[in-house]
Amino acid sequence: MNDWCYQLKYFYLLCIVIGFSNPLVSKQIQFSLVPDRDDIIQYEIELWKTENLEQEIPFRVLSNPGPINLFIPDGYEYFRIRAVAKRKVRGYWTELYQTGQFGKSVKTKEKPIAKVQAKTDVLVPIPTREGASEFYLTTNKIAIVPVTIGKNFRIKYRINGGPWQKDSSPQLNFEKDGSYRLEYQVTNELGVSDGMQVWEFKVDTTPPESSIRFLNPPFFQRGTSFISPKNPLQVFATDTGSGINTIRYRTSCKGAPFTEYYVWNDSSWADIQRNCLDNFRLEISAVDRLGNEEIPKQILFQKMKQD
């Protein structure tokens, strides 16, 4: 019998708890199972008391596609579903659903992030929007050293098509952001030269710049901005070099020490207001893909007391 993979589509219609006189039935879950294949004729549902599937026997239910009223006996906290096609070909089981949370959106707990580490390789590839890669220099100095150790080596080099220069151990500085083309060739004391070496790379030492705005403009009075708690705060960042990696933030509520850094996302503003019911400071810092970090910006939010 061959297993086959399928997509299980379901729509939550209602999740309710109903009391019954029968002690074997404690709650009922209503939902719909919509098959994504024409040959699916049935669904198997297994009810489990625990997540340990090896040490118990499940309570099994068969159901046709469409609306389903699943009665959950007392003590059964989990269930899973699989489709059955014609000729009794069965698909894969879904994950275990928890009966008490089925149909409810579960918010994952946000985890703090570590400080972004700067790149340590001399040249690192950074993907572009077009799918290609551009190399970026991670240090502002390059030393050209021959691979073969010997005496009287001469190195001929030039940058961005400029005049050729010669040196035995050139130390090159790239302090300005921009695109560079480095060409060099090594010649030994016998006049034997290797092939021309070409490096094309960019330099990015400038950190990103973050900015904030409220969805609705604040009200200004005597140099103070007034906003409603329901006015969403939006955070943006721009970078002219390698591009934005993350926008980090942390908060200090009512003079307490700052929290760890978190990644800013669409729910961050609501999370901040929910976790800090008093005055707080918000610190924001953008980081690019080379690890250049913006000097953090701080904003003080003071909540007005209503009379």
CSV table of C-alpha atoms in Angstrom, one decimal:
chain,number,residue,atom,x,y,z
A,1,MET,CA,0.0,0.0,0.0
A,2,ASN,CA,1.5,3.3,-1.1
A,3,ASP,CA,1.5,6.4,1.1
A,4,TRP,CA,0.9,9.6,-0.6
A,5,CYS,CA,1.2,13.2,0.4
A,6,TYR,CA,-1.7,15.6,0.4
A,7,GLN,CA,-2.7,19.0,1.6
A,8,LEU,CA,-5.4,19.1,4.2
A,9,LYS,CA,-7.6,22.2,3.9
A,10,TYR,CA,-9.8,23.0,6.8
A,11,PHE,CA,-11.8,26.0,7.9
A,12,TYR,CA,-12.6,26.8,11.5
A,13,LEU,CA,-16.4,27.4,11.8
A,14,LEU,CA,-16.8,27.4,15.6
A,15,CYS,CA,-15.0,26.2,18.7
A,16,ILE,CA,-17.3,25.9,21.7
A,17,VAL,CA,-17.5,23.9,25.0
A,18,ILE,CA,-20.9,22.4,25.8
A,19,GLY,CA,-21.9,20.5,29.0
A,20,PHE,CA,-23.6,17.2,28.6
A,21,SER,CA,-25.4,14.9,31.0
A,22,ASN,CA,-23.3,12.0,29.6
A,23,PRO,CA,-20.0,12.0,31.5
A,24,LEU,CA,-18.2,10.5,28.5
A,25,VAL,CA,-18.7,13.6,26.4
A,26,SER,CA,-17.4,16.9,27.6
A,27,LYS,CA,-17.0,19.1,24.6
A,28,GLN,CA,-17.7,19.4,20.9
A,29,ILE,CA,-15.6,20.9,18.1
A,30,GLN,CA,-17.2,21.9,14.8
A,31,PHE,CA,-15.2,22.5,11.6
A,32,SER,CA,-15.2,21.6,7.9
A,33,LEU,CA,-12.8,19.3,6.0
A,34,VAL,CA,-12.5,20.3,2.3
A,35,PRO,CA,-10.5,17.7,0.2
A,36,ASP,CA,-8.1,19.0,-2.4
A,37,ARG,CA,-8.4,15.8,-4.5
A,38,ASP,CA,-11.5,14.3,-6.1
A,39,ASP,CA,-10.6,10.8,-5.0
A,40,ILE,CA,-10.7,11.5,-1.3
A,41,ILE,CA,-13.8,9.8,0.1
A,42,GLN,CA,-13.3,9.9,3.9
A,43,TYR,CA,-11.3,11.1,6.8
A,44,GLU,CA,-9.9,9.2,9.8
A,45,ILE,CA,-9.7,11.1,13.1
A,46,GLU,CA,-7.8,9.8,16.1
A,47,LEU,CA,-8.3,11.2,19.6
A,48,TRP,CA,-5.4,10.9,22.1
A,49,LYS,CA,-5.1,11.6,25.8
A,50,THR,CA,-1.4,12.5,25.7
A,51,GLU,CA,1.3,13.3,23.1
A,52,ASN,CA,2.9,10.0,23.7
A,53,LEU,CA,1.5,7.9,20.9
A,54,GLU,CA,3.5,4.8,21.7
A,55,GLN,CA,1.9,4.1,25.1
A,56,GLU,CA,-1.8,4.3,24.5
A,57,ILE,CA,-4.6,3.3,22.1
A,58,PRO,CA,-6.5,6.1,20.4
A,59,PHE,CA,-10.2,6.6,20.1
A,60,ARG,CA,-10.9,6.5,16.3
A,61,VAL,CA,-13.6,8.2,14.4
A,62,LEU,CA,-14.5,8.1,10.6
A,63,SER,CA,-16.1,11.1,8.9
A,64,ASN,CA,-17.1,12.1,5.4
A,65,PRO,CA,-15.8,15.4,3.8
A,66,GLY,CA,-17.7,18.5,4.7
A,67,PRO,CA,-19.0,19.9,8.1
A,68,ILE,CA,-17.9,17.8,11.1
A,69,ASN,CA,-19.2,17.7,14.7
A,70,LEU,CA,-16.3,16.1,16.6
A,71,PHE,CA,-17.3,15.0,20.1
A,72,ILE,CA,-14.4,14.9,22.5
A,73,PRO,CA,-14.7,12.4,25.4
A,74,ASP,CA,-13.4,13.3,28.8
A,75,GLY,CA,-9.6,13.0,29.1
A,76,TYR,CA,-8.8,13.3,25.4
A,77,GLU,CA,-6.7,16.4,24.8
A,78,TYR,CA,-5.3,15.8,21.3
A,79,PHE,CA,-6.5,14.7,17.9
A,80,ARG,CA,-5.1,14.2,14.4
A,81,ILE,CA,-6.6,13.6,10.9
A,82,ARG,CA,-5.7,11.8,7.7
A,83,ALA,CA,-7.5,11.5,4.4
A,84,VAL,CA,-8.6,8.2,2.9
A,85,ALA,CA,-8.9,7.9,-0.9
A,86,LYS,CA,-10.5,5.3,-3.1
A,87,ARG,CA,-9.2,1.8,-2.7
A,88,LYS,CA,-8.4,2.6,0.9
A,89,VAL,CA,-5.3,4.5,0.1
A,90,ARG,CA,-4.4,6.6,3.2
A,91,GLY,CA,-2.5,9.8,3.4
A,92,TYR,CA,-0.1,11.1,6.1
A,93,TRP,CA,-1.3,12.0,9.5
A,94,THR,CA,-1.5,15.7,10.4
A,95,GLU,CA,0.3,17.1,13.4
A,96,LEU,CA,-1.4,16.6,16.8
A,97,TYR,CA,-4.0,19.3,17.5
A,98,GLN,CA,-4.7,20.3,21.0
A,99,THR,CA,-8.5,20.2,21.6
A,100,GLY,CA,-8.5,23.2,23.9
A,101,GLN,CA,-6.6,25.4,21.4
A,102,PHE,CA,-8.0,24.2,18.1
A,103,GLY,CA,-9.3,27.2,16.1
A,104,LYS,CA,-7.5,29.7,18.2
A,105,SER,CA,-4.6,31.7,17.0
A,106,VAL,CA,-1.5,31.0,19.1
A,107,LYS,CA,1.0,33.8,19.5
A,108,THR,CA,4.6,32.7,19.5
A,109,LYS,CA,6.7,34.2,22.2
A,110,GLU,CA,9.2,36.7,20.8
A,111,LYS,CA,12.8,35.8,21.4
A,112,PRO,CA,15.6,38.3,21.9
A,113,ILE,CA,18.3,38.5,19.3
A,114,ALA,CA,22.1,38.6,19.7
A,115,LYS,CA,24.2,41.5,18.6
A,116,VAL,CA,24.9,41.2,14.9
A,117,GLN,CA,28.5,40.1,14.4
A,118,ALA,CA,30.5,41.9,11.7
A,119,LYS,CA,31.9,39.8,8.8
A,120,THR,CA,35.4,38.6,9.3
A,121,ASP,CA,36.4,37.4,5.8
A,122,VAL,CA,38.2,39.9,3.6
A,123,LEU,CA,35.6,39.7,0.9
A,124,VAL,CA,32.0,38.5,1.5
A,125,PRO,CA,29.3,37.9,-1.1
A,126,ILE,CA,26.0,39.8,-0.6
A,127,PRO,CA,23.0,38.6,-2.7
A,128,THR,CA,21.3,41.3,-4.8
A,129,ARG,CA,17.6,41.6,-5.6
A,130,GLU,CA,18.3,40.2,-9.0
A,131,GLY,CA,19.7,37.0,-7.5
A,132,ALA,CA,23.3,37.7,-8.3
A,133,SER,CA,26.0,38.4,-5.7
A,134,GLU,CA,28.2,41.5,-5.1
A,135,PHE,CA,31.5,41.2,-3.1
A,136,TYR,CA,32.0,43.6,-0.2
A,137,LEU,CA,35.3,44.4,1.5
A,138,THR,CA,35.1,44.0,5.3
A,139,THR,CA,38.3,45.9,6.1
A,140,ASN,CA,39.6,49.2,4.8
A,141,LYS,CA,43.1,47.8,4.3
A,142,ILE,CA,44.5,45.2,1.9
A,143,ALA,CA,48.0,43.9,1.8
A,144,ILE,CA,49.1,42.2,-1.5
A,145,VAL,CA,51.4,39.3,-0.6
A,146,PRO,CA,52.8,36.8,-3.1
A,147,VAL,CA,51.9,33.2,-2.4
A,148,THR,CA,55.4,31.9,-3.1
A,149,ILE,CA,58.0,33.2,-0.6
A,150,GLY,CA,61.1,34.6,-2.2
A,151,LYS,CA,63.2,37.7,-2.8
A,152,ASN,CA,63.0,40.6,-5.2
A,153,PHE,CA,59.4,40.2,-6.0
A,154,ARG,CA,57.8,43.3,-7.6
A,155,ILE,CA,54.1,43.9,-7.7
A,156,LYS,CA,52.4,46.0,-10.3
A,157,TYR,CA,48.9,47.2,-9.5
A,158,ARG,CA,46.3,49.8,-10.2
A,159,ILE,CA,42.9,50.8,-8.9
A,160,ASN,CA,39.8,51.7,-11.0
A,161,GLY,CA,41.9,51.9,-14.2
A,162,GLY,CA,44.3,54.5,-12.8
A,163,PRO,CA,48.1,54.7,-13.4
A,164,TRP,CA,50.1,51.5,-12.8
A,165,GLN,CA,52.2,51.5,-9.6
A,166,LYS,CA,55.0,49.2,-8.5
A,167,ASP,CA,55.9,48.1,-5.0
A,168,SER,CA,57.4,45.1,-3.2
A,169,SER,CA,54.6,44.9,-0.5
A,170,PRO,CA,51.8,47.4,-1.2
A,171,GLN,CA,49.4,48.3,1.5
A,172,LEU,CA,46.2,49.6,0.0
A,173,ASN,CA,43.6,51.7,1.9
A,174,PHE,CA,39.9,51.8,0.9
A,175,GLU,CA,38.3,54.3,3.3
A,176,LYS,CA,35.6,55.7,1.0
A,177,ASP,CA,32.4,53.8,0.2
A,178,GLY,CA,32.0,52.9,-3.4
A,179,SER,CA,32.8,50.3,-6.1
A,180,TYR,CA,36.4,49.3,-6.8
A,181,ARG,CA,38.4,47.3,-9.4
A,182,LEU,CA,41.8,46.2,-8.2
A,183,GLU,CA,44.3,44.8,-10.8
A,184,TYR,CA,47.7,43.4,-9.9
A,185,GLN,CA,50.5,41.2,-11.2
A,186,VAL,CA,53.5,39.7,-9.4
A,187,THR,CA,56.9,39.4,-11.1
A,188,ASN,CA,59.9,37.6,-9.6
A,189,GLU,CA,63.6,38.3,-9.9
A,190,LEU,CA,63.8,36.3,-13.1
A,191,GLY,CA,61.2,38.5,-14.8
A,192,VAL,CA,58.6,35.7,-14.7
A,193,SER,CA,55.1,37.1,-14.1
A,194,ASP,CA,51.9,35.3,-13.1
A,195,GLY,CA,48.6,36.1,-14.7
A,196,MET,CA,46.8,39.4,-14.1
A,197,GLN,CA,44.6,39.2,-10.9
A,198,VAL,CA,41.4,41.2,-10.9
A,199,TRP,CA,39.3,41.9,-7.8
A,200,GLU,CA,36.0,43.7,-8.1
A,201,PHE,CA,34.3,44.7,-4.9
A,202,LYS,CA,32.4,47.4,-3.0
A,203,VAL,CA,33.2,49.2,0.3
A,204,ASP,CA,30.4,49.9,2.7
A,205,THR,CA,31.3,51.4,6.1
A,206,THR,CA,28.2,53.6,6.5
A,207,PRO,CA,25.5,52.3,8.9
A,208,PRO,CA,21.9,52.4,7.9
A,209,GLU,CA,19.5,55.2,8.9
A,210,SER,CA,16.2,54.5,10.7
A,211,SER,CA,13.2,56.7,11.0
A,212,ILE,CA,9.7,56.5,12.5
A,213,ARG,CA,6.3,57.8,11.7
A,214,PHE,CA,2.8,57.4,13.0
A,215,LEU,CA,0.0,56.2,10.7
A,216,ASN,CA,-1.9,59.4,11.7
A,217,PRO,CA,0.1,62.6,12.2
A,218,PRO,CA,0.7,63.6,15.8
A,219,PHE,CA,-0.8,66.7,17.3
A,220,PHE,CA,1.9,69.3,18.2
A,221,GLN,CA,1.6,71.8,21.0
A,222,ARG,CA,4.4,73.9,22.5
A,223,GLY,CA,7.1,71.6,21.2
A,224,THR,CA,5.4,68.4,22.4
A,225,SER,CA,3.9,65.7,20.2
A,226,PHE,CA,0.6,64.1,21.4
A,227,ILE,CA,-0.6,60.8,20.0
A,228,SER,CA,-3.3,58.3,20.6
A,229,PRO,CA,-2.4,54.9,22.0
A,230,LYS,CA,-4.3,53.4,19.0
A,231,ASN,CA,-2.2,55.3,16.5
A,232,PRO,CA,0.2,52.7,15.0
A,233,LEU,CA,3.9,53.4,15.0
A,234,GLN,CA,5.8,52.5,11.9
A,235,VAL,CA,9.6,52.1,11.7
A,236,PHE,CA,11.6,52.3,8.5
A,237,ALA,CA,15.3,52.0,7.6
A,238,THR,CA,17.3,52.8,4.5
A,239,ASP,CA,20.8,51.8,3.5
A,240,THR,CA,22.9,52.9,0.5
A,241,GLY,CA,25.3,49.9,0.6
A,242,SER,CA,24.8,46.3,1.4
A,243,GLY,CA,21.2,46.6,2.5
A,244,ILE,CA,19.2,46.3,5.7
A,245,ASN,CA,19.6,43.2,7.8
A,246,THR,CA,17.4,43.9,10.8
A,247,ILE,CA,15.8,46.8,12.7
A,248,ARG,CA,16.4,46.1,16.4
A,249,TYR,CA,14.6,47.7,19.4
A,250,ARG,CA,14.5,47.5,23.1
A,251,THR,CA,12.5,49.3,25.8
A,252,SER,CA,12.9,50.8,29.3
A,253,CYS,CA,9.7,50.9,31.2
A,254,LYS,CA,9.3,53.4,34.0
A,255,GLY,CA,13.0,53.9,34.4
A,256,ALA,CA,13.9,50.2,34.6
A,257,PRO,CA,17.0,48.8,32.8
A,258,PHE,CA,16.6,48.3,29.1
A,259,THR,CA,15.4,45.0,27.9
A,260,GLU,CA,17.3,42.8,25.5
A,261,TYR,CA,17.1,43.6,21.8
A,262,TYR,CA,14.2,42.3,19.7
A,263,VAL,CA,13.6,42.4,15.9
A,264,TRP,CA,11.0,45.1,15.0
A,265,ASN,CA,7.9,43.7,13.2
A,266,ASP,CA,4.3,44.6,12.6
A,267,SER,CA,3.2,43.6,16.1
A,268,SER,CA,6.0,45.2,18.1
A,269,TRP,CA,4.2,48.5,18.8
A,270,ALA,CA,1.2,46.6,20.3
A,271,ASP,CA,3.5,44.4,22.3
A,272,ILE,CA,5.3,47.4,23.8
A,273,GLN,CA,2.1,49.1,24.9
A,274,ARG,CA,0.8,45.8,26.3
A,275,ASN,CA,3.9,45.1,28.3
A,276,CYS,CA,4.5,48.7,29.6
A,277,LEU,CA,1.5,50.5,31.0
A,278,ASP,CA,3.5,53.5,32.2
A,279,ASN,CA,6.1,55.9,30.7
A,280,PHE,CA,8.8,54.2,28.7
A,281,ARG,CA,11.8,54.8,26.4
A,282,LEU,CA,12.0,53.1,23.0
A,283,GLU,CA,15.5,52.6,21.5
A,284,ILE,CA,15.8,51.7,17.8
A,285,SER,CA,18.9,50.7,15.8
A,286,ALA,CA,19.2,49.4,12.3
A,287,VAL,CA,21.9,47.0,11.2
A,288,ASP,CA,23.0,46.4,7.6
A,289,ARG,CA,24.1,43.0,6.1
A,290,LEU,CA,27.8,43.7,6.8
A,291,GLY,CA,27.2,44.4,10.5
A,292,ASN,CA,27.4,48.2,10.4
A,293,GLU,CA,25.1,49.3,13.2
A,294,GLU,CA,23.4,52.6,13.5
A,295,ILE,CA,23.9,54.7,16.6
A,296,PRO,CA,20.8,53.9,18.6
A,297,LYS,CA,18.0,56.5,18.7
A,298,GLN,CA,15.9,56.9,21.8
A,299,ILE,CA,12.3,58.2,22.1
A,300,LEU,CA,10.5,59.0,25.4
A,301,PHE,CA,6.8,58.2,25.6
A,302,GLN,CA,4.9,59.8,28.5
A,303,LYS,CA,1.3,58.7,29.2
A,304,MET,CA,-1.1,61.4,30.2
A,305,LYS,CA,-3.3,60.7,33.2
A,306,GLN,CA,-7.0,61.2,32.6
A,307,ASP,CA,-8.9,63.3,35.2
